Amino acid sequence: MTEAAPTKKKHHCTCHSGDASPMHPRPFKVVKIWKELSDTFSMSLVPEDGQPIVFAPGQFNMLYVFGVGEVPISVSGDPTDLSTLVHTTRAVGNVSRALDALKEGMSVGVRGPFGTVWPLDIAEGKDLVFVAGGIGLAPLRPVIYQAMAYRHKYRNLAILYGARTPEDILFDKELLRWKARFDIDVQVTVDRSTGDWAGRVGLVTKLVECGGFDPANTVAYTCGPEVMMLHVVDSLHKRGVPHDRIYLSMERNMKCGVGFCGHCQWGTSFVCRDGPVFRFDTIADDLKVREL
Amino acid sequence: MTHAHGSTGSSHAKAPAGAKGSPIAIGTKVVMDEAGLASLITLLTKVGYQPIGPKARDGAIVYEEIESLSDLPVGFADEQEGGKYRLVAGTKGSFFEYLVGPTSWKRYLFPPTHKLWGAEQKGNGFEIDKAKADVPAYAFIGVRSCELNAMKIQDKVFGFGREDNNGAGIFSDPNYVARRSKALIIAVNCSRAGKTCFCTSMGGDPHVKEDQGFDLALTEFAPQQTHEFMVEVGSERGRLILELLPYRAVTSHDTDRAASQARKARSEMGRKMPPDIKDVLKRNLDHKRWDDVASRCLSCANCTMVCPTCFCSTVQDSTNLTGEKTERTRSWDSCFSVDFSYIHGGAIRPETKSRYRQWMTHKLSNWHEQYGSSGCVGCGRCITWCPVGIDITEEARVIKTTGK
Ligand SMILES: Cc1cc2nc3c(=O)[nH]c(=O)nc-3n(C[C@H](O)[C@H](O)[C@H](O)COP(=O)(O)OP(=O)(O)OC[C@H]3O[C@@H](n4cnc5c(N)ncnc54)[C@H](O)[C@@H]3O)c2cc1C
Ligand code: SF4
Ligand code: SF4
Ligand code: FES
């Protein structure tokens, strides 16, 4: 019945080279898995089929643990390093704990990369401020790497980071290394001091209030809990950073990552496709509505 | 289908089996009797289609596999109201006097549960079985005009025919696309409208238009002396099939009769939707009516299950006893369930109020930005099948008349 039932053959898929379905994970080997914090770990993965994932900072992958399930996790590694794919995850529930339990040599399924990116081109010639809270530093790290690789394109670079306690400071050695470069301003604060912490105590918004950047010529990226980001936007705006130069990364329940399952809907947006990175002024109204 | 001529050669179109006069083309209307319809169903099966059509079952008309004309419901009509559905006696001998029931064709294009893939443990890792399951070629018999519109809406969601606007981050669902492109669509024009119908307020019409994407469309002339069906050709595929069937030429009496049926059905629309509802809802996300509807809504998700455009789904992973084999299934989900919006720390929409608001604003408002049209076709299913009779058109009216 070839004539009576002609099928449309052309079918586009931008996700996986040579794989027709955006729903099929590709197995990656865990080459290294290491603890970052008591509840947070990173892993570096290599594709078993040899096809690396080319991602842009801000994008995420759906990570699948055999027989357990799948969760959205942002890429936290260097976008120019195609040899391994790095993710940093906080173990909070079923799937993230199962990811944590993986051992080197085991496999994890990957679908992606999905979602929108931190738009670096618009920051050229301007000050660039990264404001992160907790695990929110992980989705920002790729864009920090990228900005540092092309350091000459930007004026001041500032990383403003808040963690709950000194023990919760993610990538602490790296933050110290960056601080030592002198061409980047790294400020860290904790909500609650413990042990011999001699640094700042207080909210990350304090760092925004006194950060060394020129508000009228600044692009800001923020990632962290939703309420934190709202306060950060407020503080940035009070200093004079316009709403259309503030970007944030949103989080919603995700089952598919590609706009089919509806779970990530938020107003008119699908966070998996229209986000996770949004320009603040485009979603300001949605953010005001409770339980949208 | 085994007949030899190609799909474009109009010059050598052989005289069709029952032809009287000129050869048929897309847009041609002919008339066939009950025997013609019977041979159509048999022919579809013979050329490899699985016919799906209306059946009377458990007090409702549902869409199921059918084998022959004798499976069709005979002489049924229905009465529908908010929270009420009842099959009643219709015109004696008629097949299609009933209106849309609790099932919709989405069940066959986007099944309620469906295996996405299987995987097997291999040493330290696993292998995903990518073998594509065979997709059935369905022939849908009795698709209403609003249901054609619903399919077009789901086509956009799942990326069927998206060749023209394929951009980064836009994906197609291979299962839906495969099922949809194979499916043959035999539409049926509505001879009446029900109390919960409002397709005309959603840009639809009880009678199909040639660009709505059917292969053949039937207009039933309910039995007086003869039981006949006017058949309109909507596609090349439909033309090839019709050529193999007996029919007679159409007369002006036939087309007049069809037109008056359409007028009657239009005049019978039981409900209507305010035309500016998209913007009304945007202005009224804080209307107190959301609390009122939440006090009646059971959050049962019936409306989303019967709705022909709702597309939300979830996935389940199930592993066999030894833990070596696993399977991922996708199944229908609903924005009415609390877990639907769960993220670490709690649900985004814990209250019925915000879940009902999500459903209604998605359908009637946000859908426009997402897919360029409303997500509602006015089929009335959600009104009829709501156990407490919540009526989307009434909620819309109240919000419009009392809101900002
Ligand atoms: C775009 C995006 C990027 C993310 N990037 C990171 C990251 O880099 N590092 C990191 O640690 N976490 C990240 N998260 C959060 C991470 O996805 C959740 O912590 C994870 O889904 C929790 O799943 P679970 O099964 O371990 O927890 P459970 O609480 O058992 O969750 C069960 C299910 O609920 C849903 N769910 C629960 N919490 C979340 C959540 N916070 N976000 C989305 N869905 C959720 C998922 O569907 C999950 O399968 C990201 C989330 C999104 C949306
Ligand atoms: S919202 Fe109701 S009336 Fe509209 S298409 Fe869905 S079920 Fe039909
Ligand atoms: S109304 Fe609800 S269930 Fe239906 S498509 Fe929209 S979000 Fe999904
Ligand atoms: S995660 Fe499925 S639609 Fe966005």
Short mmCIF file of C-alpha atoms and ligand atoms in Angstrom, two decimals, chain A residues 261-262 265, chain B residues 304 309-312 333-336 340 358-360 362-363 367, ligand 3:
data_model
loop_
_atom_site.label_atom_id
_atom_site.label_comp_id
_atom_site.label_asym_id
_atom_site.label_seq_id
_atom_site.Cartn_x
_atom_site.Cartn_y
_atom_site.Cartn_z
CA CYS A 261 5.53 16.62 27.95
CA GLY A 262 4.19 19.98 29.12
CA GLN A 265 5.19 25.06 31.26
CA THR B 304 -7.66 16.80 30.22
CA THR B 309 -5.69 18.63 22.21
CA CYS B 310 -4.22 18.12 25.72
CA PHE B 311 -0.81 16.61 25.17
CA CYS B 312 0.89 16.41 28.57
CA ASP B 333 -0.47 13.09 32.38
CA SER B 334 -2.49 16.08 33.47
CA CYS B 335 -1.73 19.52 34.81
CA PHE B 336 -4.44 18.76 37.40
CA PHE B 340 2.88 17.40 37.77
CA GLN B 358 -3.14 26.62 34.31
CA TRP B 359 -5.53 24.40 32.37
CA MET B 360 -7.85 27.13 31.23
CA HIS B 362 -3.09 27.29 28.65
CA LYS B 363 -6.00 26.20 26.46
CA TRP B 367 -1.57 28.33 23.46
S1 SF4 C 3 -4.28 22.16 29.67
FE1 SF4 C 3 -2.90 21.13 31.13
S2 SF4 C 3 -2.86 18.92 30.55
FE2 SF4 C 3 -3.75 20.12 28.81
S3 SF4 C 3 -1.97 20.53 27.51
FE3 SF4 C 3 -2.21 22.32 28.87
S4 SF4 C 3 -0.88 21.91 30.62
FE4 SF4 C 3 -1.16 19.96 29.52
#
